[in-house]
GROMACS .gro file of C-alpha atoms in nm:
model
  300
    1MET     CA    1  10.630   7.291   9.787
    2ALA     CA    2  10.861   7.020   9.651
    3PHE     CA    3  10.574   6.849   9.470
    4SER     CA    4  10.467   7.175   9.305
    5PHE     CA    5  10.820   7.252   9.187
    6PHE     CA    6  10.886   6.909   9.035
    7ALA     CA    7  10.538   6.878   8.887
    8LEU     CA    8  10.572   7.213   8.711
    9SER     CA    9  10.926   7.146   8.591
   10PRO     CA   10  10.838   6.966   8.263
   11PHE     CA   11  10.631   7.263   8.151
   12MET     CA   12  10.864   7.529   8.290
   13LEU     CA   13  11.169   7.372   8.123
   14THR     CA   14  11.026   7.389   7.772
   15LYS     CA   15  11.222   7.611   7.536
   16SER     CA   16  10.975   7.900   7.539
   17MET     CA   17  10.975   7.909   7.920
   18ARG     CA   18  11.350   7.854   7.969
   19GLU     CA   19  11.426   8.173   7.778
   20GLN     CA   20  11.240   8.378   8.040
   21HIS     CA   21  11.390   8.234   8.359
   22TYR     CA   22  11.727   8.408   8.369
   23SER     CA   23  11.598   8.758   8.295
   24THR     CA   24  11.313   8.718   8.543
   25LEU     CA   25  11.517   8.572   8.829
   26SER     CA   26  11.810   8.812   8.787
   27LYS     CA   27  11.577   9.112   8.825
   28GLN     CA   28  11.302   8.981   9.051
   29TRP     CA   29  11.490   8.769   9.307
   30PRO     CA   30  11.456   9.013   9.601
   31GLY     CA   31  11.080   9.030   9.555
   32LEU     CA   32  11.050   8.654   9.504
   33LEU     CA   33  11.251   8.592   9.821
   34PHE     CA   34  11.031   8.830  10.023
   35ILE     CA   35  10.713   8.668   9.887
   36SER     CA   36  10.848   8.321   9.970
   37ILE     CA   37  10.924   8.419  10.330
   38CYS     CA   38  10.581   8.578  10.377
   39PHE     CA   39  10.414   8.275  10.220
   40ALA     CA   40  10.606   8.035  10.443
   41ILE     CA   41  10.504   8.229  10.755
   42ASN     CA   42  10.145   8.248  10.632
   43VAL     CA   43  10.114   7.875  10.558
   44GLY     CA   44  10.309   7.761  10.862
   45LEU     CA   45  10.125   7.971  11.122
   46ASN     CA   46   9.788   7.907  10.959
   47ASN     CA   47   9.838   7.530  10.977
   48VAL     CA   48   9.963   7.549  11.336
   49SER     CA   49   9.658   7.754  11.435
   50LEU     CA   50   9.429   7.479  11.308
   51THR     CA   51   9.556   7.248  11.583
   52THR     CA   52   9.392   7.469  11.849
   53ILE     CA   53   9.104   7.654  11.679
   54SER     CA   54   8.818   7.539  11.458
   55LEU     CA   55   8.828   7.562  11.081
   56SER     CA   56   8.525   7.792  11.100
   57LEU     CA   57   8.703   8.047  11.319
   58ASN     CA   58   9.016   8.013  11.108
   59GLN     CA   59   8.826   8.103  10.791
   60VAL     CA   60   8.653   8.400  10.954
   61ILE     CA   61   8.991   8.537  11.065
   62ARG     CA   62   9.140   8.484  10.720
   63ALA     CA   63   8.848   8.671  10.566
   64SER     CA   64   9.009   8.981  10.720
   65ILE     CA   65   9.293   8.970  10.466
   66PRO     CA   66   9.151   9.282  10.289
   67VAL     CA   67   9.200   9.476  10.614
   68PHE     CA   68   9.572   9.397  10.629
   69THR     CA   69   9.603   9.453  10.254
   70ALA     CA   70   9.446   9.798  10.293
   71ILE     CA   71   9.682   9.883  10.580
   72GLY     CA   72   9.975   9.773  10.365
   73ALA     CA   73   9.847   9.983  10.075
   74VAL     CA   74   9.838  10.292  10.300
   75VAL     CA   75  10.183  10.234  10.451
   76ILE     CA   76  10.367  10.099  10.146
   77GLU     CA   77  10.188  10.247   9.845
   78LYS     CA   78  10.041  10.560  10.011
   79LYS     CA   79   9.699  10.465   9.873
   80PRO     CA   80   9.421  10.515  10.129
   81PRO     CA   81   9.097  10.320  10.079
   82SER     CA   82   8.788  10.493   9.944
   83ARG     CA   83   8.505  10.583  10.181
   84GLN     CA   84   8.302  10.278  10.075
   85GLU     CA   85   8.601  10.049  10.121
   86PHE     CA   86   8.675  10.203  10.460
   87LEU     CA   87   8.318  10.148  10.580
   88SER     CA   88   8.316   9.789  10.455
   89LEU     CA   89   8.647   9.724  10.630
   90LEU     CA   90   8.499   9.856  10.956
   91VAL     CA   91   8.208   9.612  10.919
   92LEU     CA   92   8.453   9.331  10.841
   93VAL     CA   93   8.672   9.413  11.142
   94GLY     CA   94   8.366   9.428  11.366
   95GLY     CA   95   8.246   9.086  11.254
   96VAL     CA   96   8.587   8.925  11.287
   97SER     CA   97   8.636   9.082  11.630
   98ILE     CA   98   8.307   8.938  11.758
   99ALA     CA   99   8.388   8.593  11.622
  100VAL     CA  100   8.744   8.600  11.757
  101TYR     CA  101   8.631   8.716  12.101
  102GLU     CA  102   8.373   8.439  12.117
  103GLY     CA  103   8.608   8.170  11.985
  104SER     CA  104   8.916   8.245  12.194
  105GLY     CA  105   8.781   8.140  12.532
  106THR     CA  106   9.073   7.911  12.630
  107SER     CA  107   9.446   7.977  12.639
  108SER     CA  108   9.509   7.722  12.360
  109SER     CA  109   9.247   7.883  12.135
  110PHE     CA  110   9.385   8.229  12.212
  111THR     CA  111   9.728   8.111  12.092
  112GLY     CA  112   9.571   7.972  11.775
  113VAL     CA  113   9.389   8.299  11.711
  114VAL     CA  114   9.710   8.501  11.751
  115LEU     CA  115   9.904   8.270  11.517
  116CYS     CA  116   9.628   8.285  11.256
  117LEU     CA  117   9.619   8.666  11.279
  118ILE     CA  118   9.997   8.689  11.230
  119GLY     CA  119   9.980   8.456  10.930
  120THR     CA  120   9.692   8.657  10.783
  121ALA     CA  121   9.886   8.981  10.837
  122CYS     CA  122  10.184   8.834  10.648
  123ASN     CA  123   9.948   8.739  10.368
  124GLY     CA  124   9.811   9.092  10.350
  125LEU     CA  125  10.163   9.237  10.357
  126MET     CA  126  10.263   9.010  10.070
  127MET     CA  127   9.958   9.110   9.863
  128SER     CA  128  10.005   9.483   9.919
  129SER     CA  129  10.378   9.484   9.843
  130ILE     CA  130  10.396   9.238   9.554
  131GLY     CA  131  10.316   9.505   9.296
  132ARG     CA  132  10.603   9.724   9.414
  133LEU     CA  133  10.854   9.440   9.458
  134LEU     CA  134  10.793   9.273   9.123
  135SER     CA  135  10.837   9.491   8.817
  136GLU     CA  136  10.730   9.204   8.591
  137LYS     CA  137  10.379   9.063   8.604
  138LEU     CA  138  10.399   8.687   8.666
  139ASP     CA  139  10.118   8.437   8.622
  140VAL     CA  140  10.025   8.196   8.901
  141LEU     CA  141  10.221   7.902   8.758
  142ARG     CA  142  10.550   8.087   8.711
  143LEU     CA  143  10.521   8.253   9.050
  144THR     CA  144  10.460   7.915   9.214
  145PHE     CA  145  10.754   7.759   9.028
  146TYR     CA  146  10.993   8.034   9.140
  147THR     CA  147  10.878   8.061   9.501
  148ALA     CA  148  10.821   7.692   9.583
  149PRO     CA  149  11.189   7.598   9.637
  150LEU     CA  150  11.252   7.919   9.833
  151THR     CA  151  10.950   7.856  10.056
  152LEU     CA  152  11.064   7.496  10.103
  153PHE     CA  153  11.408   7.619  10.209
  154VAL     CA  154  11.249   7.846  10.470
  155LEU     CA  155  11.016   7.575  10.608
  156VAL     CA  156  11.259   7.281  10.627
  157PRO     CA  157  11.453   7.401  10.939
  158PHE     CA  158  11.127   7.449  11.130
  159PHE     CA  159  11.005   7.107  11.022
  160ASN     CA  160  11.329   6.945  11.138
  161LYS     CA  161  11.310   7.121  11.473
  162LEU     CA  162  10.939   7.099  11.553
  163GLU     CA  163  10.779   6.816  11.359
  164ALA     CA  164  11.037   6.569  11.227
  165PRO     CA  165  11.061   6.352  11.545
  166GLY     CA  166  10.683   6.318  11.569
  167TYR     CA  167  10.652   6.248  11.199
  168TYR     CA  168  10.913   5.972  11.203
  169GLN     CA  169  10.752   5.819  11.510
  170TYR     CA  170  10.413   5.820  11.342
  171ALA     CA  171  10.557   5.678  11.019
  172ALA     CA  172  10.726   5.392  11.208
  173GLY     CA  173  10.408   5.296  11.393
  174ALA     CA  174  10.155   5.354  11.113
  175THR     CA  175   9.919   5.054  11.110
  176ALA     CA  176   9.809   5.117  10.752
  177GLY     CA  177  10.162   5.103  10.614
  178GLY     CA  178  10.231   5.381  10.368
  179ALA     CA  179   9.867   5.480  10.320
  180TYR     CA  180   9.930   5.816  10.485
  181VAL     CA  181  10.180   5.897  10.208
  182VAL     CA  182   9.899   5.860   9.956
  183VAL     CA  183   9.692   6.110  10.156
  184ILE     CA  184   9.984   6.357  10.158
  185LEU     CA  185  10.034   6.319   9.783
  186LEU     CA  186   9.663   6.368   9.720
  187GLY     CA  187   9.687   6.691   9.917
  188CYS     CA  188   9.982   6.800   9.703
  189LEU     CA  189   9.791   6.716   9.384
  190ASN     CA  190   9.488   6.905   9.510
  191ALA     CA  191   9.702   7.214   9.571
  192LEU     CA  192   9.842   7.188   9.219
  193LEU     CA  193   9.498   7.153   9.061
  194TYR     CA  194   9.372   7.440   9.275
  195ASN     CA  195   9.629   7.677   9.123
  196LEU     CA  196   9.567   7.552   8.771
  197ILE     CA  197   9.188   7.572   8.790
  198HIS     CA  198   9.199   7.912   8.955
  199SER     CA  199   9.419   8.052   8.680
  200LEU     CA  200   9.185   7.909   8.416
  201VAL     CA  201   8.878   8.056   8.589
  202ILE     CA  202   9.039   8.401   8.586
  203LYS     CA  203   9.128   8.359   8.220
  204VAL     CA  204   8.791   8.242   8.087
  205THR     CA  205   8.552   8.436   8.313
  206SER     CA  206   8.579   8.773   8.486
  207SER     CA  207   8.679   8.935   8.812
  208VAL     CA  208   8.314   8.940   8.921
  209THR     CA  209   8.276   8.566   8.873
  210THR     CA  210   8.602   8.493   9.052
  211THR     CA  211   8.510   8.711   9.350
  212VAL     CA  212   8.159   8.564   9.382
  213ILE     CA  213   8.305   8.213   9.373
  214GLY     CA  214   8.548   8.313   9.648
  215GLU     CA  215   8.270   8.447   9.867
  216MET     CA  216   8.060   8.134   9.816
  217LYS     CA  217   8.364   7.921   9.900
  218ILE     CA  218   8.397   8.085  10.242
  219VAL     CA  219   8.028   8.027  10.316
  220LEU     CA  220   8.050   7.662  10.203
  221ILE     CA  221   8.358   7.600  10.418
  222LEU     CA  222   8.177   7.738  10.721
  223LEU     CA  223   7.873   7.520  10.655
  224LEU     CA  224   8.069   7.204  10.576
  225SER     CA  225   8.293   7.245  10.878
  226ALA     CA  226   7.983   7.240  11.098
  227VAL     CA  227   7.831   6.937  10.921
  228VAL     CA  228   8.133   6.725  10.827
  229LEU     CA  229   8.385   6.816  11.098
  230GLY     CA  230   8.133   6.834  11.380
  231GLU     CA  231   8.206   7.199  11.462
  232SER     CA  232   7.841   7.288  11.516
  233ASP     CA  233   7.906   7.328  11.889
  234VAL     CA  234   8.117   7.638  11.825
  235TRP     CA  235   7.828   7.812  11.652
  236THR     CA  236   7.695   8.018  11.939
  237VAL     CA  237   7.469   8.317  11.878
  238LYS     CA  238   7.764   8.559  11.906
  239MET     CA  239   7.972   8.345  11.668
  240MET     CA  240   7.691   8.345  11.411
  241ILE     CA  241   7.649   8.722  11.442
  242GLY     CA  242   8.025   8.773  11.403
  243CYS     CA  243   8.055   8.542  11.101
  244THR     CA  244   7.752   8.695  10.929
  245THR     CA  245   7.884   9.047  10.987
  246ALA     CA  246   8.232   8.953  10.865
  247ILE     CA  247   8.097   8.795  10.546
  248LEU     CA  248   7.876   9.100  10.490
  249GLY     CA  249   8.180   9.328  10.524
  250PHE     CA  250   8.381   9.107  10.290
  251CYS     CA  251   8.102   9.120  10.027
  252MET     CA  252   8.074   9.499  10.062
  253TYR     CA  253   8.450   9.535  10.015
  254SER     CA  254   8.446   9.302   9.712
  255HIS     CA  255   8.161   9.500   9.557
  256GLY     CA  256   8.344   9.827   9.615
  257ARG     CA  257   8.662   9.698   9.455
  258MET     CA  258   8.477   9.569   9.150
  259MET     CA  259   8.285   9.893   9.108
  260ALA     CA  260   8.611  10.088   9.123
  261GLY     CA  261   8.704   9.951   8.782
  262ALA     CA  262   9.027   9.796   8.665
  263GLN     CA  263   9.297   9.768   8.930
  264THR     CA  264   9.661   9.670   8.932
  265VAL     CA  265   9.630   9.331   9.093
  266PRO     CA  266   9.884   9.107   9.263
  267VAL     CA  267   9.906   8.745   9.155
  268ILE     CA  268   9.823   8.523   9.449
  269ILE     CA  269   9.977   8.189   9.534
  270LYS     CA  270   9.774   7.886   9.630
  271GLY     CA  271   9.573   7.919   9.947
  272VAL     CA  272   9.445   8.274   9.927
  273PRO     CA  273   9.330   8.380   9.581
  274GLU     CA  274   8.968   8.333   9.681
  275LEU     CA  275   9.023   8.587   9.958
  276SER     CA  276   9.152   8.855   9.722
  277PRO     CA  277   8.849   9.058   9.611
  278SER     CA  278   9.079   9.283   9.408
  279LEU     CA  279   9.120   9.023   9.134
  280THR     CA  280   9.040   9.183   8.799
  281ASP     CA  281   9.059   9.116   8.432
  282THR     CA  282   9.419   9.235   8.427
  283LEU     CA  283   9.512   8.879   8.515
  284ARG     CA  284   9.328   8.736   8.219
  285THR     CA  285   9.644   8.681   8.019
  286PRO     CA  286   9.754   8.370   7.829
  287LEU     CA  287   9.868   8.186   8.141
  288LEU     CA  288   9.891   7.850   7.976
  289ALA     CA  289  10.063   7.831   7.643
  290GLY     CA  290  10.187   7.549   7.427
  291GLY     CA  291  10.190   7.218   7.607
  292LEU     CA  292   9.929   7.294   7.870
  293MET     CA  293   9.670   7.409   7.620
  294ALA     CA  294   9.747   7.109   7.406
  295GLY     CA  295   9.636   6.888   7.690
  296LYS     CA  296   9.971   6.788   7.834
  297PRO     CA  297   9.996   6.718   8.206
  298ALA     CA  298   9.986   7.038   8.407
  299ARG     CA  299  10.148   7.107   8.737
  300SER     CA  300  10.086   7.395   8.969
   0.00000   0.00000   0.00000
């Protein structure tokens, strides 16, 4: 969060951008605060869940974001899903349920599943309420710049309480010196580039392309986790059936959303845009003006 804020600062403090900050923050701060809290819960619980469940199971659970988004749309916006969307959500829930049941055999994995579900629910709540909370449409970079320090503020107390002692102990005994810092910074840079590239993809292609890329990304993560991370042992017959069914439901939901035509779409922060099949061409706005398009260093 800190890296994203400081990396984006040179671009966000240009004259054209500075003129927008006061009016935006004075009107949108309640929504930005709510989004930051939801994002902090989402990221925190998702990362904690990965200490007890496999990346494969984590991704299958997170593919159920459209379910929580649809529930939020019904409760908050009073917009029930169409019949096709409802059927696809049933298929998605069925697949996720099978995978979760198969993958939560131990108490530690059950805890990880619950934490991942809560984080995913917060993500869906954020996506379904962002349109009502924010009266101004913000691009990915501005939204990240505004929410990063707020999210950091929410996460720091939990870090100090739960992880700081272990981190300092690890840092003091690290045999490779400060090499782990380089790994952390590379992760920060990757997150920044992820936001930037995603915003460019939306701008220069279409909602169909973005959604298909997101679906392929889920499949690739599942395959690579089995090959690279050695998670092939979790791929039982029931797990494969659950994952296949969940992906099928996700694709059906994505297709239904795209066929529905233009939608009012929330802007998603790093970590979940590929799981938002409601992305449409309404986001294809000039996200990067001036310095960024001129080739200056970008930060996300």
